[in-house]
Coordinates of N, CA and C in Angstrom, one line a residue:
M9 N 25.3 64.0 151.1 CA 25.1 62.6 150.6 C 26.3 61.8 150.9
G10 N 26.1 60.5 151.4 CA 27.3 59.7 151.7 C 27.9 59.1 150.5
M11 N 29.2 58.7 150.7 CA 29.9 58.1 149.6 C 29.7 56.6 149.4
S12 N 29.4 56.2 148.2 CA 29.1 54.8 148.0 C 30.4 54.0 148.2
R13 N 30.2 52.7 148.5 CA 31.4 51.8 148.7 C 32.2 51.7 147.5
A14 N 31.6 51.7 146.3 CA 32.4 51.7 145.1 C 33.2 52.9 144.9
K15 N 32.6 54.1 145.2 CA 33.4 55.3 145.0 C 34.5 55.4 146.1
A16 N 34.2 55.0 147.3 CA 35.2 55.0 148.4 C 36.3 54.1 148.0
G17 N 36.0 53.0 147.4 CA 37.1 52.1 147.0 C 38.0 52.7 145.9
S18 N 37.3 53.5 145.0 CA 38.1 54.1 144.0 C 39.0 55.2 144.5
V19 N 38.5 56.0 145.5 CA 39.3 57.0 146.1 C 40.4 56.4 146.9
F20 N 40.2 55.3 147.5 CA 41.2 54.6 148.3 C 42.3 54.2 147.4
T21 N 41.9 53.6 146.2 CA 42.9 53.1 145.3 C 43.7 54.2 144.7
V22 N 43.1 55.3 144.3 CA 43.8 56.5 143.8 C 44.8 57.1 144.8
G23 N 44.3 57.2 146.1 CA 45.1 57.7 147.1 C 46.3 56.9 147.4
A24 N 46.1 55.6 147.4 CA 47.2 54.7 147.7 C 48.2 54.7 146.6
L25 N 47.8 54.8 145.3 CA 48.7 55.0 144.2 C 49.5 56.2 144.3
G26 N 48.8 57.3 144.7 CA 49.5 58.6 144.8 C 50.6 58.6 145.9
L27 N 50.3 57.9 147.0 CA 51.2 57.8 148.1 C 52.4 57.0 147.9
T28 N 52.3 56.0 147.0 CA 53.3 54.9 147.0 C 54.0 54.8 145.6
I29 N 53.6 55.6 144.6 CA 54.0 55.3 143.3 C 55.5 55.7 142.9
A30 N 56.0 56.5 143.8 CA 57.3 57.1 143.4 C 58.5 56.3 143.7
A31 N 58.3 55.1 144.2 CA 59.5 54.3 144.7 C 60.5 54.0 143.5
L32 N 60.0 53.8 142.3 CA 60.9 53.5 141.2 C 61.2 54.7 140.4
T33 N 60.4 55.7 140.5 CA 60.6 56.9 139.6 C 61.8 57.8 140.1
Y34 N 61.9 57.9 141.4 CA 62.9 58.7 142.0 C 63.8 57.9 142.9
P35 N 64.5 56.9 142.4 CA 65.2 56.0 143.3 C 66.6 56.6 143.7
A36 N 66.8 57.2 144.8 CA 68.1 57.7 145.3 C 68.8 56.4 145.7
M37 N 69.5 55.9 144.7 CA 70.0 54.5 144.9 C 71.3 54.5 145.8
L38 N 71.6 53.4 146.2 CA 72.7 53.1 147.2 C 74.0 53.8 146.7
G39 N 74.4 54.7 147.5 CA 75.7 55.3 147.2 C 75.7 56.5 146.3
V40 N 74.6 56.7 145.6 CA 74.6 57.8 144.6 C 74.8 59.2 145.3
E41 N 74.2 59.3 146.5 CA 74.3 60.6 147.1 C 75.7 61.0 147.5
N42 N 76.7 60.1 147.4 CA 78.1 60.4 147.7 C 79.0 60.6 146.5
T43 N 78.4 60.6 145.3 CA 79.2 60.8 144.1 C 78.7 62.0 143.3
A44 N 79.5 62.3 142.3 CA 79.1 63.4 141.5 C 77.8 63.2 140.8
T45 N 77.1 64.2 140.5 CA 75.7 64.1 140.0 C 75.8 64.1 138.4
S46 N 76.6 63.2 137.9 CA 76.7 63.1 136.4 C 76.5 61.7 136.0
P47 N 75.4 61.3 135.5 CA 75.1 59.9 135.2 C 76.1 59.3 134.2
D48 N 76.7 60.2 133.3 CA 77.6 59.7 132.3 C 79.0 59.6 132.8
R49 N 79.3 60.0 134.0 CA 80.6 59.9 134.6 C 81.1 58.5 134.7
I50 N 82.3 58.1 134.1 CA 82.8 56.8 134.2 C 83.4 56.6 135.6
I51 N 82.9 55.6 136.3 CA 83.5 55.3 137.7 C 84.4 54.1 137.7
A52 N 84.4 53.4 136.6 CA 85.4 52.2 136.5 C 85.5 51.8 135.1
N53 N 86.7 51.4 134.7 CA 87.0 50.7 133.4 C 87.1 49.2 133.7
T54 N 86.2 48.5 133.2 CA 86.1 47.0 133.5 C 86.4 46.2 132.2
F55 N 86.6 44.9 132.4 CA 86.8 44.0 131.3 C 85.6 44.0 130.3
Y56 N 84.4 44.4 130.8 CA 83.2 44.4 130.0 C 82.9 45.8 129.5
G57 N 83.8 46.7 129.6 CA 83.5 48.1 129.1 C 83.4 49.1 130.3
P58 N 83.4 50.4 130.0 CA 83.3 51.4 131.0 C 82.0 51.3 131.8
L59 N 82.1 51.6 133.1 CA 80.9 51.5 133.9 C 80.7 53.0 134.4
T60 N 79.5 53.5 134.1 CA 79.1 54.8 134.5 C 78.2 54.8 135.7
E61 N 78.0 56.0 136.3 CA 77.1 56.1 137.4 C 75.7 55.6 137.0
A62 N 75.3 55.9 135.9 CA 73.9 55.5 135.4 C 73.9 53.9 135.3
D63 N 75.0 53.3 134.8 CA 75.0 51.9 134.7 C 74.9 51.2 136.1
R64 N 75.7 51.7 137.0 CA 75.7 51.2 138.4 C 74.4 51.3 139.0
D65 N 73.8 52.5 138.9 CA 72.5 52.8 139.5 C 71.4 51.9 138.9
F66 N 71.5 51.6 137.6 CA 70.5 50.7 137.0 C 70.6 49.3 137.6
V67 N 71.7 48.8 137.8 CA 71.9 47.4 138.3 C 71.2 47.4 139.7
A68 N 71.5 48.5 140.5 CA 71.0 48.5 141.9 C 69.5 48.7 141.8
K69 N 69.0 49.5 140.8 CA 67.6 49.8 140.7 C 66.8 48.5 140.4
V70 N 67.3 47.7 139.5 CA 66.6 46.4 139.2 C 66.6 45.5 140.4
R71 N 67.7 45.5 141.1 CA 67.7 44.7 142.4 C 66.7 45.2 143.3
A72 N 66.6 46.5 143.5 CA 65.7 47.1 144.5 C 64.2 46.8 144.1
A73 N 63.9 46.8 142.8 CA 62.6 46.5 142.3 C 62.2 45.1 142.7
G74 N 63.1 44.2 142.6 CA 62.7 42.8 142.9 C 62.5 42.6 144.4
L75 N 63.1 43.5 145.2 CA 63.0 43.3 146.7 C 61.6 43.6 147.2
W76 N 60.8 44.3 146.4 CA 59.4 44.5 146.8 C 58.4 43.9 145.8
E77 N 58.8 43.8 144.6 CA 57.8 43.2 143.6 C 57.8 41.7 143.7
H78 N 58.9 41.0 144.1 CA 58.9 39.6 144.3 C 57.9 39.2 145.5
P79 N 58.0 39.9 146.7 CA 57.1 39.6 147.7 C 55.6 39.9 147.3
L80 N 55.4 41.0 146.6 CA 54.1 41.3 146.1 C 53.5 40.2 145.2
G81 N 54.4 39.7 144.4 CA 54.0 38.5 143.5 C 53.6 37.3 144.3
L82 N 54.4 37.0 145.3 CA 54.0 35.9 146.2 C 52.6 36.1 146.8
L83 N 52.3 37.3 147.3 CA 51.0 37.7 147.8 C 49.9 37.4 146.8
A84 N 50.2 37.9 145.6 CA 49.2 37.7 144.5 C 48.9 36.3 144.2
M85 N 50.0 35.4 144.2 CA 49.8 34.0 144.0 C 48.9 33.4 145.1
K86 N 49.0 33.9 146.3 CA 48.3 33.3 147.4 C 46.9 33.8 147.6
R87 N 46.8 35.2 147.4 CA 45.5 35.8 147.7 C 44.8 36.4 146.5
G88 N 45.3 36.3 145.3 CA 44.5 36.8 144.2 C 43.2 36.1 144.1
T89 N 42.2 36.8 143.7 CA 40.8 36.2 143.6 C 40.5 35.6 142.3
S90 N 41.4 35.8 141.3 CA 41.1 35.3 140.0 C 42.3 34.5 139.4
P91 N 42.1 33.6 138.5 CA 43.2 32.9 137.9 C 44.2 33.9 137.2
E92 N 43.7 35.0 136.6 CA 44.5 36.0 136.0 C 45.4 36.7 137.0
M93 N 44.9 37.0 138.2 CA 45.7 37.7 139.2 C 46.8 36.7 139.7
K94 N 46.4 35.5 139.9 CA 47.4 34.5 140.4 C 48.5 34.3 139.3
E95 N 48.1 34.3 138.1 CA 49.1 34.2 137.0 C 50.0 35.4 137.0
A96 N 49.5 36.6 137.2 CA 50.3 37.7 137.2 C 51.3 37.6 138.4
G97 N 50.9 37.1 139.5 CA 51.8 36.9 140.6 C 52.9 35.9 140.3
E98 N 52.6 34.9 139.6 CA 53.6 33.9 139.2 C 54.7 34.6 138.3
H99 N 54.2 35.4 137.3 CA 55.2 36.0 136.4 C 56.0 37.1 137.2
L100 N 55.5 37.8 138.1 CA 56.2 38.7 138.9 C 57.4 38.0 139.7
V101 N 57.0 36.9 140.3 CA 57.9 36.1 141.1 C 59.1 35.5 140.3
V102 N 58.7 34.9 139.2 CA 59.7 34.3 138.3 C 60.5 35.3 137.6
G103 N 59.9 36.4 137.1 CA 60.7 37.4 136.4 C 61.7 38.0 137.3
H104 N 61.3 38.4 138.5 CA 62.3 39.1 139.3 C 63.3 38.1 140.0
G105 N 62.9 36.9 140.1 CA 63.8 35.8 140.5 C 64.9 35.7 139.5
R106 N 64.6 35.7 138.3 CA 65.6 35.5 137.2 C 66.4 36.8 137.1
L107 N 65.8 37.9 137.2 CA 66.6 39.2 137.1 C 67.5 39.3 138.3
D108 N 67.1 38.8 139.4 CA 68.0 38.9 140.6 C 69.2 38.0 140.5
I109 N 69.1 36.9 139.8 CA 70.3 36.1 139.6 C 71.3 36.8 138.7
T110 N 70.8 37.5 137.7 CA 71.6 38.3 136.8 C 72.2 39.5 137.6
C111 N 71.4 40.2 138.4 CA 72.0 41.3 139.1 C 73.1 40.9 140.1
R112 N 72.9 39.8 140.8 CA 74.0 39.4 141.7 C 75.2 39.0 141.0
K113 N 75.1 38.3 139.9 CA 76.3 38.0 139.1 C 77.0 39.2 138.6
I114 N 76.2 40.2 138.0 CA 76.8 41.4 137.5 C 77.5 42.2 138.6
A115 N 76.8 42.3 139.8 CA 77.4 43.1 140.9 C 78.7 42.5 141.3
Q116 N 78.8 41.2 141.3 CA 80.1 40.6 141.7 C 81.2 40.9 140.7
E117 N 80.9 40.9 139.4 CA 81.8 41.1 138.3 C 82.3 42.6 138.3
L118 N 81.3 43.5 138.6 CA 81.6 44.9 138.4 C 81.8 45.7 139.8
N119 N 81.8 44.9 140.9 CA 82.0 45.5 142.2 C 81.0 46.5 142.6
I120 N 79.7 46.1 142.4 CA 78.6 47.0 142.7 C 78.0 46.5 144.0
T121 N 77.8 47.5 144.9 CA 77.1 47.1 146.2 C 75.6 47.1 146.0
L122 N 74.9 46.0 146.3 CA 73.5 45.9 146.1 C 72.7 46.1 147.4
P123 N 71.5 46.7 147.3 CA 70.7 46.8 148.5 C 70.2 45.4 148.9
N124 N 69.9 45.2 150.2 CA 69.4 43.9 150.7 C 68.0 44.1 151.2
Q125 N 67.5 45.3 151.3 CA 66.2 45.6 151.7 C 65.6 46.6 150.7
A126 N 64.3 46.6 150.6 CA 63.6 47.6 149.8 C 63.6 48.9 150.6
S127 N 63.4 50.0 149.9 CA 63.3 51.3 150.6 C 62.1 51.4 151.5
P128 N 62.0 52.3 152.4 CA 60.8 52.4 153.2 C 59.6 52.6 152.4
Q129 N 59.7 53.4 151.3 CA 58.5 53.7 150.5 C 58.1 52.4 149.8
Q130 N 59.1 51.6 149.3 CA 58.8 50.4 148.6 C 58.2 49.3 149.6
Q131 N 58.7 49.3 150.8 CA 58.1 48.4 151.8 C 56.6 48.8 152.1
Q132 N 56.3 50.1 152.1 CA 55.0 50.6 152.3 C 54.1 50.2 151.2
F133 N 54.7 50.2 150.0 CA 54.0 49.7 148.8 C 53.4 48.4 149.0
V134 N 54.2 47.4 149.5 CA 53.7 46.1 149.7 C 52.7 46.1 150.9
A135 N 53.0 46.9 151.9 CA 52.1 46.9 153.1 C 50.7 47.4 152.7
T136 N 50.7 48.4 151.8 CA 49.4 48.9 151.3 C 48.5 47.8 150.7
V137 N 49.2 47.1 149.8 CA 48.4 46.0 149.1 C 48.1 44.9 150.1
D138 N 49.1 44.5 151.0 CA 48.9 43.5 152.0 C 47.7 43.8 152.9
G139 N 47.4 45.1 153.2 CA 46.4 45.4 154.1 C 45.0 45.4 153.5
S140 N 44.9 45.0 152.2 CA 43.6 45.0 151.6 C 43.2 43.5 151.4
T141 N 42.0 43.3 151.0 CA 41.5 41.9 150.8 C 40.6 41.9 149.5
G142 N 40.3 40.7 149.1 CA 39.4 40.4 148.0 C 39.7 41.2 146.7
K143 N 38.6 41.8 146.1 CA 38.8 42.5 144.8 C 39.6 43.7 145.0
E144 N 39.5 44.4 146.2 CA 40.3 45.5 146.5 C 41.8 45.2 146.4
F145 N 42.2 44.0 146.9 CA 43.6 43.6 146.9 C 44.0 43.4 145.4
D146 N 43.2 42.8 144.6 CA 43.5 42.6 143.2 C 43.7 43.9 142.5
S147 N 42.7 44.9 142.7 CA 42.8 46.2 142.0 C 44.0 47.0 142.4
L148 N 44.3 47.0 143.7 CA 45.5 47.8 144.2 C 46.8 47.2 143.6
A149 N 46.9 45.9 143.7 CA 48.1 45.2 143.2 C 48.3 45.4 141.7
A150 N 47.2 45.2 140.9 CA 47.3 45.4 139.5 C 47.7 46.8 139.1
N151 N 47.0 47.8 139.7 CA 47.2 49.1 139.2 C 48.6 49.7 139.7
I152 N 48.9 49.4 140.9 CA 50.2 49.9 141.4 C 51.4 49.3 140.6
M153 N 51.3 48.0 140.3 CA 52.3 47.4 139.6 C 52.4 47.9 138.1
R154 N 51.2 48.1 137.6 CA 51.1 48.6 136.2 C 51.7 50.0 136.0
V155 N 51.5 50.8 137.0 CA 52.1 52.2 137.0 C 53.6 52.1 137.0
T156 N 54.1 51.3 138.0 CA 55.6 51.3 138.2 C 56.3 50.6 137.0
H157 N 55.7 49.6 136.4 CA 56.3 49.0 135.2 C 56.3 49.9 134.0
G158 N 55.2 50.7 133.9 CA 55.2 51.7 132.8 C 56.2 52.8 133.0
Q159 N 56.5 53.2 134.2 CA 57.5 54.2 134.5 C 58.9 53.7 134.3
I160 N 59.2 52.5 134.5 CA 60.6 52.0 134.4 C 61.0 51.8 132.9
F161 N 60.0 51.6 132.0 CA 60.3 51.4 130.6 C 61.3 52.4 130.0
P162 N 61.0 53.7 130.1 CA 62.0 54.6 129.5 C 63.4 54.6 130.2
V163 N 63.4 54.2 131.4 CA 64.7 54.1 132.1 C 65.5 53.0 131.5
I164 N 64.9 51.9 131.2 CA 65.6 50.7 130.6 C 66.0 51.1 129.2
A165 N 65.1 51.8 128.4 CA 65.5 52.2 127.1 C 66.7 53.1 127.0
K166 N 66.8 54.0 127.9 CA 67.9 55.0 128.0 C 69.2 54.3 128.3
I167 N 69.2 53.4 129.2 CA 70.4 52.6 129.6 C 70.8 51.7 128.4
R168 N 69.8 51.1 127.8 CA 70.1 50.2 126.7 C 70.7 50.9 125.5
A169 N 70.3 52.2 125.3 CA 70.8 53.0 124.2 C 72.1 53.5 124.4
N170 N 72.5 53.8 125.7 CA 73.7 54.5 126.0 C 74.8 53.7 126.6
T171 N 74.5 52.7 127.3 CA 75.6 52.0 128.0 C 76.6 51.3 127.0
R172 N 77.9 51.4 127.4 CA 79.0 50.7 126.7 C 79.5 49.5 127.4
N173 N 78.8 49.1 128.5 CA 79.2 48.0 129.3 C 78.3 46.8 128.9
T174 N 79.0 45.7 128.4 CA 78.2 44.6 127.8 C 77.3 43.9 128.9
L175 N 77.8 43.8 130.1 CA 76.9 43.2 131.2 C 75.7 44.0 131.5
V176 N 75.9 45.3 131.6 CA 74.7 46.2 131.8 C 73.7 46.1 130.6
R177 N 74.3 46.0 129.4 CA 73.4 45.9 128.2 C 72.6 44.7 128.3
Q178 N 73.2 43.6 128.7 CA 72.5 42.3 128.8 C 71.4 42.4 129.8
L179 N 71.7 43.0 130.9 CA 70.6 43.2 132.0 C 69.5 44.0 131.5
A180 N 69.8 45.1 130.7 CA 68.8 45.9 130.1 C 67.9 45.2 129.2
D181 N 68.5 44.3 128.4 CA 67.7 43.5 127.5 C 66.7 42.6 128.3
Q182 N 67.3 41.9 129.3 CA 66.4 41.0 130.1 C 65.3 41.8 130.8
A183 N 65.7 42.9 131.4 CA 64.7 43.8 132.1 C 63.6 44.2 131.2
N184 N 64.0 44.6 130.0 CA 62.9 45.1 129.0 C 61.9 44.0 128.7
D185 N 62.4 42.8 128.5 CA 61.5 41.6 128.2 C 60.7 41.3 129.4
T186 N 61.3 41.4 130.6 CA 60.5 41.1 131.8 C 59.4 42.1 132.1
V187 N 59.7 43.4 132.0 CA 58.8 44.4 132.2 C 57.6 44.3 131.2
L188 N 57.9 44.1 130.0 CA 56.8 43.9 129.0 C 55.9 42.7 129.3
D189 N 56.6 41.6 129.7 CA 55.8 40.5 130.1 C 54.9 40.8 131.3
H190 N 55.4 41.5 132.3 CA 54.6 41.9 133.5 C 53.5 42.8 133.1
I191 N 53.7 43.8 132.3 CA 52.7 44.7 131.8 C 51.5 43.9 131.2
T192 N 51.9 42.9 130.3 CA 51.0 42.1 129.6 C 50.1 41.3 130.5
V193 N 50.7 40.6 131.5 CA 49.8 39.8 132.4 C 49.0 40.7 133.4
L194 N 49.5 41.8 133.8 CA 48.7 42.7 134.6 C 47.5 43.3 133.9
E195 N 47.7 43.6 132.6 CA 46.6 44.1 131.8 C 45.6 43.0 131.6
K196 N 46.1 41.8 131.5 CA 45.2 40.6 131.3 C 44.2 40.4 132.4
T197 N 44.5 41.0 133.6 CA 43.5 40.8 134.7 C 42.2 41.6 134.5
G198 N 42.2 42.6 133.6 CA 41.1 43.4 133.3 C 40.8 44.4 134.4
L199 N 41.8 44.6 135.3 CA 41.6 45.6 136.4 C 42.4 46.9 136.3
V200 N 43.2 47.0 135.2 CA 44.0 48.2 135.1 C 43.1 49.4 134.7
N201 N 43.2 50.4 135.5 CA 42.5 51.7 135.2 C 43.5 52.6 134.3
H202 N 43.4 52.5 133.0 CA 44.4 53.1 132.2 C 44.5 54.6 132.3
E203 N 43.3 55.2 132.5 CA 43.3 56.7 132.7 C 44.1 57.1 133.9
Q204 N 43.9 56.4 135.0 CA 44.6 56.7 136.2 C 46.1 56.3 136.1
V205 N 46.4 55.2 135.4 CA 47.7 54.7 135.3 C 48.5 55.7 134.4
N206 N 47.9 56.2 133.3 CA 48.6 57.2 132.5 C 48.9 58.5 133.3
L207 N 48.0 58.9 134.1 CA 48.2 60.1 134.9 C 49.3 59.9 135.9
Q208 N 49.4 58.8 136.5 CA 50.4 58.5 137.5 C 51.8 58.4 136.9
Q209 N 51.8 57.8 135.7 CA 53.1 57.6 135.0 C 53.7 58.9 134.6
T210 N 52.9 59.9 134.2 CA 53.4 61.1 133.7 C 53.6 62.2 134.8
S211 N 52.9 62.1 135.9 CA 53.0 63.1 136.9 C 53.1 62.4 138.3
P212 N 54.2 61.6 138.5 CA 54.3 61.0 139.8 C 54.7 62.0 140.9
P213 N 54.3 61.8 142.2 CA 54.7 62.7 143.2 C 56.1 62.5 143.6
K214 N 56.8 63.6 144.0 CA 58.2 63.6 144.5 C 58.2 63.1 145.9
M215 N 59.1 62.3 146.3 CA 59.2 61.8 147.6 C 60.5 62.1 148.2
P216 N 60.6 62.3 149.6 CA 61.8 62.6 150.2 C 62.8 61.5 150.0
K217 N 64.1 61.8 149.8 CA 65.1 60.9 149.5 C 65.2 59.7 150.5
E218 N 65.0 60.1 151.8 CA 65.2 59.0 152.8 C 64.1 58.0 152.7
Q219 N 63.0 58.3 152.0 CA 61.9 57.3 151.8 C 62.2 56.4 150.6
T220 N 62.9 56.9 149.6 CA 63.1 56.2 148.4 C 64.5 55.5 148.3
T221 N 65.3 55.7 149.4 CA 66.6 55.1 149.3 C 66.7 53.8 150.1
P222 N 67.0 52.7 149.5 CA 67.2 51.4 150.2 C 68.3 51.5 151.3
P223 N 68.1 51.0 152.5 CA 69.1 51.1 153.5 C 70.3 50.3 153.0
P224 N 71.5 50.7 153.4 CA 72.7 50.0 153.1 C 72.7 48.6 153.7
P225 N 73.3 47.6 153.1 CA 73.4 46.3 153.7 C 74.3 46.3 154.9
Q226 N 73.9 45.5 155.9 CA 74.8 45.4 157.1 C 76.1 44.7 156.7
P227 N 77.2 45.1 157.2 CA 78.5 44.5 156.9 C 78.5 43.0 157.3
G228 N 78.9 42.2 156.3 CA 78.9 40.7 156.6 C 77.6 40.0 156.5
S229 N 76.5 40.7 156.3 CA 75.2 40.0 156.2 C 75.1 39.3 154.9
P230 N 74.5 38.1 154.9 CA 74.3 37.4 153.6 C 73.4 38.1 152.6
I231 N 73.7 37.9 151.4 CA 72.9 38.6 150.3 C 71.5 37.8 150.2
L232 N 70.5 38.6 150.3 CA 69.1 38.0 150.2 C 68.9 37.5 148.7
T233 N 68.4 36.3 148.6 CA 68.1 35.8 147.3 C 66.6 35.7 147.1
L234 N 66.2 36.0 145.9 CA 64.7 36.0 145.5 C 64.5 34.7 144.8
D235 N 64.0 33.7 145.6 CA 63.9 32.3 145.1 C 62.7 32.2 144.2
I236 N 62.8 31.3 143.2 CA 61.7 30.9 142.4 C 61.1 29.6 143.0
P237 N 59.8 29.6 143.3 CA 59.2 28.4 143.9 C 59.3 27.2 143.0
K238 N 59.4 26.1 143.6 CA 59.4 24.8 142.8 C 58.2 24.7 142.0
G239 N 58.4 24.2 140.8 CA 57.2 24.0 139.9 C 57.1 25.2 138.9
L240 N 57.8 26.3 139.2 CA 57.7 27.5 138.4 C 59.0 27.8 137.6
E241 N 60.0 26.9 137.9 CA 61.3 27.2 137.3 C 61.3 27.3 135.8
D242 N 60.4 26.6 135.1 CA 60.3 26.5 133.6 C 59.2 27.4 133.1
L243 N 58.6 28.3 133.9 CA 57.5 29.1 133.5 C 58.0 30.0 132.3
Q244 N 57.2 30.0 131.2 CA 57.5 30.8 130.1 C 57.0 32.2 130.3
T245 N 57.9 33.2 130.3 CA 57.5 34.6 130.6 C 57.9 35.5 129.5
N246 N 58.0 35.0 128.2 CA 58.2 35.9 127.1 C 56.9 36.6 126.8
A247 N 57.0 37.9 126.5 CA 55.8 38.7 126.1 C 55.4 38.2 124.8
P248 N 54.1 38.2 124.5 CA 53.6 37.7 123.2 C 54.0 38.6 122.1
S249 N 54.2 37.9 120.9 CA 54.5 38.7 119.7 C 53.2 39.4 119.2
A250 N 53.4 40.2 118.2 CA 52.3 41.0 117.7 C 51.2 40.0 117.1
P251 N 49.9 40.3 117.4 CA 48.9 39.4 116.9 C 48.9 39.2 115.4
T252 N 48.5 38.0 114.9 CA 48.4 37.8 113.5 C 47.2 38.5 113.0
P253 N 47.3 39.2 111.9 CA 46.1 39.9 111.3 C 45.1 38.9 110.9
P254 N 43.8 39.2 111.0 CA 42.7 38.3 110.6 C 42.8 38.2 109.1
P255 N 42.4 37.0 108.5 CA 42.3 36.9 107.1 C 41.4 37.9 106.4
A256 N 41.8 38.3 105.2 CA 40.9 39.3 104.5 C 39.6 38.7 104.2
A257 N 38.6 39.4 104.3 CA 37.2 38.9 103.9 C 37.2 38.7 102.4
G258 N 36.6 37.6 102.0 CA 36.6 37.4 100.6 C 35.3 36.6 100.2

């Protein structure tokens, strides 16, 4: 019996998620492979508090996330087939544009080298979505992004709970709010397959380090900036508060 178009699309989506989902979960970040494997090791004492390996890697991780999620948001703004998908794209672009401003400021203050390109796996992430059209584009974009945002939540929480560096703590606060907002607008599309998302979040595939490591920036090359399009500078991206309970029946 032949496979229906709907089933084939589902298999394609699941396969693409499996191939590309590890970019944020196992980020062999810039320079980490050349240091001791102790996230709590203090690598610098700064005016803003001690900086650990985990702190440094977190700043680089947030930057790396924007290097592929920002372009994907631009694609969603342009090619999303529903208002909800286009709205999700706007929030991705604005959220990561604002996070990138913070990352570049922090990197300068704390002497952290930031990647200037996404990792090969992250670039394939965008290419996978870019190679689809119509509803398939919407579904791939929404589900891939929902998985990765769900995976990064515990990373942010751990950094926020443990860091003693005030700049890193501020970035964690901002990243937490941004990720929650992005999860909210992605789920608003009605396309998130929660069963598959939960599976991918808890059992992501391990990827070779060379696939998940952003290439080092070329010496003297200008730092790439993730610009916020005109007209979106004032976009409100705060996640909604808890819903108000309905009035008691009387």
